[in-house]
């Protein structure tokens, strides 16, 4: 087996910006993988000692895949697939539990760090920066501008919460205190089944949820909590 010689790298990663970052986050596998999804492999184990994989975001439709990488112990940064990380080193395919890194024509596998900060594998940071008001039970309001500003900060990706596709809807797998999911009134094990009257069946529907938050003034979420009907209403200004 060929084992490329490891060397110290410097990174000039291409960050996802603005709406592209937001769309990719909300419509990605940060919210879990679909049933039956598996990794594809046949790549060599990576020999990078200074490159750590802390999160993976698989592409859906036209939305790009990207990974959360730390190089030389520096803070995590999102890097799009097919982006050159350093001369001769390119982030290749992104899978639910690893990525492929191409170095001088040799494909190497870099595994997701085990339990690197919670179910998503992304290190958890401070609270999601969104001021959400709730003047009545299950009714919430917030600023669209403030939401978009927060989503433009790559460090906020760790603070969204996590959803997993299951029969009947999306299950809230992680809604820790301070996360966006928690601020929107969701709790762990809630099931989201409808958004504005449309069924929720896959992670792509989370992308639709964000689009509705960005385009309309009112969003209604219907689901189940502890087996009982749940309705959450959002007013976006």
Short mmCIF file of C-alpha atoms in Angstrom, two decimals:
data_model
loop_
_atom_site.label_atom_id
_atom_site.label_comp_id
_atom_site.label_asym_id
_atom_site.label_seq_id
_atom_site.Cartn_x
_atom_site.Cartn_y
_atom_site.Cartn_z
CA UNK A 1 0.00 0.00 0.00
CA UNK A 2 1.34 3.43 -0.87
CA UNK A 3 1.62 5.71 2.12
CA UNK A 4 2.18 9.31 1.03
CA UNK A 5 4.61 11.19 3.21
CA UNK A 6 2.77 13.49 5.60
CA UNK A 7 3.72 17.13 5.63
CA UNK A 8 2.62 20.22 7.48
CA UNK A 9 0.01 22.20 5.61
CA UNK A 10 -1.32 25.70 5.62
CA UNK A 11 -4.91 26.28 4.64
CA UNK A 12 -6.71 28.90 2.64
CA UNK A 13 -10.12 27.22 2.79
CA UNK A 14 -13.05 28.50 0.74
CA UNK A 15 -15.80 29.33 3.22
CA UNK A 16 -19.46 29.05 2.36
CA UNK A 17 -20.95 32.50 2.55
CA UNK A 18 -24.36 34.04 3.07
CA UNK A 19 -27.39 32.20 1.68
CA UNK A 20 -25.25 29.38 0.29
CA UNK A 21 -24.05 28.54 3.78
CA UNK A 22 -27.52 28.79 5.26
CA UNK A 23 -29.15 26.66 2.58
CA UNK A 24 -26.45 24.03 2.79
CA UNK A 25 -26.76 23.81 6.55
CA UNK A 26 -30.52 23.53 6.67
CA UNK A 27 -30.76 21.05 3.80
CA UNK A 28 -27.80 18.90 4.82
CA UNK A 29 -27.07 15.79 6.79
CA UNK A 30 -26.11 17.82 9.80
CA UNK A 31 -29.71 16.82 10.52
CA UNK A 32 -28.96 13.11 10.12
CA UNK A 33 -28.75 10.59 7.33
CA UNK A 34 -31.63 8.96 5.54
CA UNK A 35 -32.35 5.32 6.41
CA UNK A 36 -30.20 2.90 4.43
CA UNK A 37 -27.52 5.48 3.66
CA UNK A 38 -24.01 4.11 3.83
CA UNK A 39 -20.45 5.16 3.20
CA UNK A 40 -18.63 4.26 0.10
CA UNK A 41 -15.05 3.42 0.43
CA UNK A 42 -12.00 1.87 -1.24
CA UNK A 43 -9.76 4.79 -0.24
CA UNK A 44 -6.59 4.52 1.81
CA UNK A 45 -6.46 5.68 5.44
CA UNK A 46 -5.23 9.27 5.53
CA UNK A 47 -1.81 9.98 6.99
CA UNK A 48 -2.47 13.62 7.85
CA UNK A 49 -1.55 14.14 11.50
CA UNK A 50 -2.53 17.81 11.42
CA UNK A 51 -5.90 17.49 9.64
CA UNK A 52 -9.02 16.65 11.69
CA UNK A 53 -12.55 16.04 10.41
CA UNK A 54 -15.17 17.36 12.85
CA UNK A 55 -18.31 17.45 10.71
CA UNK A 56 -19.79 16.35 7.39
CA UNK A 57 -22.56 17.97 5.35
CA UNK A 58 -23.67 15.88 2.38
CA UNK A 59 -24.93 17.52 -0.81
CA UNK A 60 -28.63 17.42 -1.61
CA UNK A 61 -29.77 18.43 -5.08
CA UNK A 62 -27.81 21.47 -6.20
CA UNK A 63 -26.61 22.27 -2.68
CA UNK A 64 -22.88 21.61 -2.23
CA UNK A 65 -21.32 19.10 0.09
CA UNK A 66 -18.79 20.40 2.56
CA UNK A 67 -16.85 19.34 5.62
CA UNK A 68 -15.83 20.94 8.90
CA UNK A 69 -12.04 20.69 9.06
CA UNK A 70 -9.43 21.74 11.58
CA UNK A 71 -5.86 22.16 10.37
CA UNK A 72 -2.81 22.56 12.60
CA UNK A 73 -5.08 22.83 15.64
CA UNK A 74 -6.77 25.95 14.28
CA UNK A 75 -10.53 26.61 14.74
CA UNK A 76 -12.95 24.51 12.66
CA UNK A 77 -13.79 25.87 9.22
CA UNK A 78 -16.31 24.69 6.60
CA UNK A 79 -14.67 23.65 3.33
CA UNK A 80 -16.61 22.85 0.16
CA UNK A 81 -16.04 19.61 -1.69
CA UNK A 82 -13.59 19.87 -4.59
CA UNK A 83 -11.83 22.78 -2.91
CA UNK A 84 -8.04 22.86 -2.73
CA UNK A 85 -7.02 22.81 0.92
CA UNK A 86 -3.34 23.31 0.18
CA UNK A 87 -1.15 22.95 -2.92
CA UNK A 88 -1.79 19.47 -4.28
CA UNK A 89 -4.35 18.64 -1.56
CA UNK A 90 -8.08 18.68 -2.43
CA UNK A 91 -11.18 17.79 -0.42
CA UNK A 92 -12.97 15.18 -2.52
CA UNK A 93 -16.15 13.19 -1.86
CA UNK A 94 -18.06 13.72 1.39
CA UNK A 95 -19.78 10.76 3.10
CA UNK A 96 -21.78 10.45 6.36
CA UNK A 97 -18.78 9.21 8.37
CA UNK A 98 -15.69 10.26 6.38
CA UNK A 99 -14.32 12.31 3.52
CA UNK A 100 -11.86 11.57 0.75
CA UNK A 101 -8.79 13.77 0.43
CA UNK A 102 -6.80 13.74 -2.81
CA UNK A 103 -3.09 14.38 -2.46
CA UNK A 104 -0.88 14.31 -5.53
CA UNK A 105 -3.30 11.94 -7.27
CA UNK A 106 -3.63 9.55 -4.31
CA UNK A 107 -7.06 9.29 -2.64
CA UNK A 108 -6.97 9.00 1.14
CA UNK A 109 -9.79 8.49 3.63
CA UNK A 110 -10.17 10.83 6.61
CA UNK A 111 -12.63 9.55 9.22
CA UNK A 112 -15.03 11.69 11.21
CA UNK A 113 -13.64 12.17 14.69
CA UNK A 114 -15.58 9.91 17.06
CA UNK A 115 -18.08 11.81 19.22
CA UNK A 116 -16.29 15.07 18.54
CA UNK A 117 -18.76 17.21 20.40
CA UNK A 118 -22.15 15.53 20.10
CA UNK A 119 -24.26 13.64 17.61
CA UNK A 120 -23.37 15.83 14.64
CA UNK A 121 -19.64 15.46 15.22
CA UNK A 122 -19.28 19.24 15.25
CA UNK A 123 -17.83 20.89 18.30
CA UNK A 124 -20.53 22.73 20.23
CA UNK A 125 -20.09 26.43 20.70
CA UNK A 126 -22.00 29.22 22.39
CA UNK A 127 -25.75 29.75 22.06
CA UNK A 128 -27.20 30.36 18.60
CA UNK A 129 -27.32 34.13 18.14
CA UNK A 130 -31.01 34.75 17.60
CA UNK A 131 -33.33 36.70 19.87
CA UNK A 132 -36.62 34.77 19.85
CA UNK A 133 -39.68 36.24 21.58
CA UNK A 134 -42.57 34.13 22.89
CA UNK A 135 -45.50 36.18 24.16
CA UNK A 136 -47.91 33.23 24.13
CA UNK A 137 -47.44 29.46 24.50
CA UNK A 138 -46.17 27.85 21.28
CA UNK A 139 -46.01 31.20 19.45
CA UNK A 140 -42.62 32.67 18.54
CA UNK A 141 -41.35 35.74 16.71
CA UNK A 142 -37.91 36.85 15.57
CA UNK A 143 -36.06 38.97 13.02
CA UNK A 144 -35.34 37.48 9.59
CA UNK A 145 -32.32 39.79 9.27
CA UNK A 146 -30.92 38.58 12.58
CA UNK A 147 -31.43 34.93 11.59
CA UNK A 148 -29.61 35.43 8.29
CA UNK A 149 -26.74 37.25 9.97
CA UNK A 150 -26.27 34.38 12.42
CA UNK A 151 -26.33 31.79 9.64
CA UNK A 152 -23.55 33.62 7.80
CA UNK A 153 -21.19 32.85 10.69
CA UNK A 154 -19.63 29.37 10.16
CA UNK A 155 -19.18 28.98 13.91
CA UNK A 156 -22.97 28.96 14.32
CA UNK A 157 -23.23 25.66 12.43
CA UNK A 158 -22.57 23.79 15.65
CA UNK A 159 -25.57 25.40 17.33
CA UNK A 160 -28.48 24.47 15.06
CA UNK A 161 -29.76 21.22 16.56
CA UNK A 162 -30.16 17.92 14.74
CA UNK A 163 -33.04 16.17 12.95
CA UNK A 164 -33.22 12.60 11.65
CA UNK A 165 -35.65 11.32 9.00
CA UNK A 166 -37.98 8.62 10.31
CA UNK A 167 -41.33 7.20 9.18
CA UNK A 168 -43.93 9.85 9.98
CA UNK A 169 -41.62 12.86 9.89
CA UNK A 170 -38.35 14.24 11.20
CA UNK A 171 -37.37 13.40 14.76
CA UNK A 172 -35.56 16.05 16.79
CA UNK A 173 -32.45 14.18 17.90
CA UNK A 174 -30.66 17.12 19.50
CA UNK A 175 -32.22 20.34 20.84
CA UNK A 176 -29.77 21.29 23.55
CA UNK A 177 -30.22 24.54 25.48
CA UNK A 178 -29.27 27.53 23.36
CA UNK A 179 -29.50 25.74 20.01
CA UNK A 180 -31.66 27.12 17.20
CA UNK A 181 -34.00 24.12 17.54
CA UNK A 182 -34.50 24.82 21.25
CA UNK A 183 -35.04 28.54 20.66
CA UNK A 184 -37.75 27.65 18.12
CA UNK A 185 -39.60 25.72 20.82
CA UNK A 186 -38.55 22.20 19.83
CA UNK A 187 -37.55 19.50 22.28
CA UNK A 188 -35.60 16.29 21.92
CA UNK A 189 -37.74 13.45 20.47
CA UNK A 190 -40.36 15.82 19.04
CA UNK A 191 -41.62 14.66 15.64
CA UNK A 192 -42.08 17.30 12.92
CA UNK A 193 -44.70 16.09 10.43
CA UNK A 194 -45.94 19.23 8.59
CA UNK A 195 -44.71 22.71 7.69
CA UNK A 196 -47.39 25.13 6.49
CA UNK A 197 -49.63 22.20 5.62
CA UNK A 198 -47.01 20.31 3.60
CA UNK A 199 -45.76 16.90 4.81
CA UNK A 200 -42.20 16.61 6.12
CA UNK A 201 -40.53 13.38 5.05
CA UNK A 202 -36.85 14.09 4.41
CA UNK A 203 -33.94 16.36 5.24
CA UNK A 204 -34.70 18.37 2.09
CA UNK A 205 -37.82 19.61 3.85
CA UNK A 206 -35.62 21.34 6.43
CA UNK A 207 -34.28 23.37 3.51
CA UNK A 208 -37.88 24.24 2.65
CA UNK A 209 -38.43 25.23 6.29
CA UNK A 210 -35.57 27.72 6.04
CA UNK A 211 -36.83 29.05 2.71
CA UNK A 212 -40.22 29.68 4.28
CA UNK A 213 -38.60 31.45 7.22
CA UNK A 214 -36.75 33.60 4.71
CA UNK A 215 -39.65 34.29 2.32
CA UNK A 216 -42.88 34.37 4.32
CA UNK A 217 -44.05 36.13 7.44
CA UNK A 218 -45.79 33.15 9.04
CA UNK A 219 -44.80 29.50 9.42
CA UNK A 220 -46.83 26.79 11.17
CA UNK A 221 -45.14 23.60 12.31
CA UNK A 222 -47.28 20.57 13.21
CA UNK A 223 -46.02 17.43 14.86
CA UNK A 224 -46.07 15.23 17.94
CA UNK A 225 -44.63 15.61 21.43
CA UNK A 226 -44.84 12.61 23.74
CA UNK A 227 -47.45 11.15 21.39
CA UNK A 228 -49.71 14.22 21.58
CA UNK A 229 -50.46 16.76 18.85
CA UNK A 230 -48.16 19.77 18.80
CA UNK A 231 -48.48 23.05 16.88
CA UNK A 232 -45.83 25.78 16.85
CA UNK A 233 -46.36 29.13 15.12
CA UNK A 234 -43.61 31.48 13.95
CA UNK A 235 -43.90 35.14 13.01
CA UNK A 236 -40.90 36.46 11.09
CA UNK A 237 -40.35 40.18 10.62
#
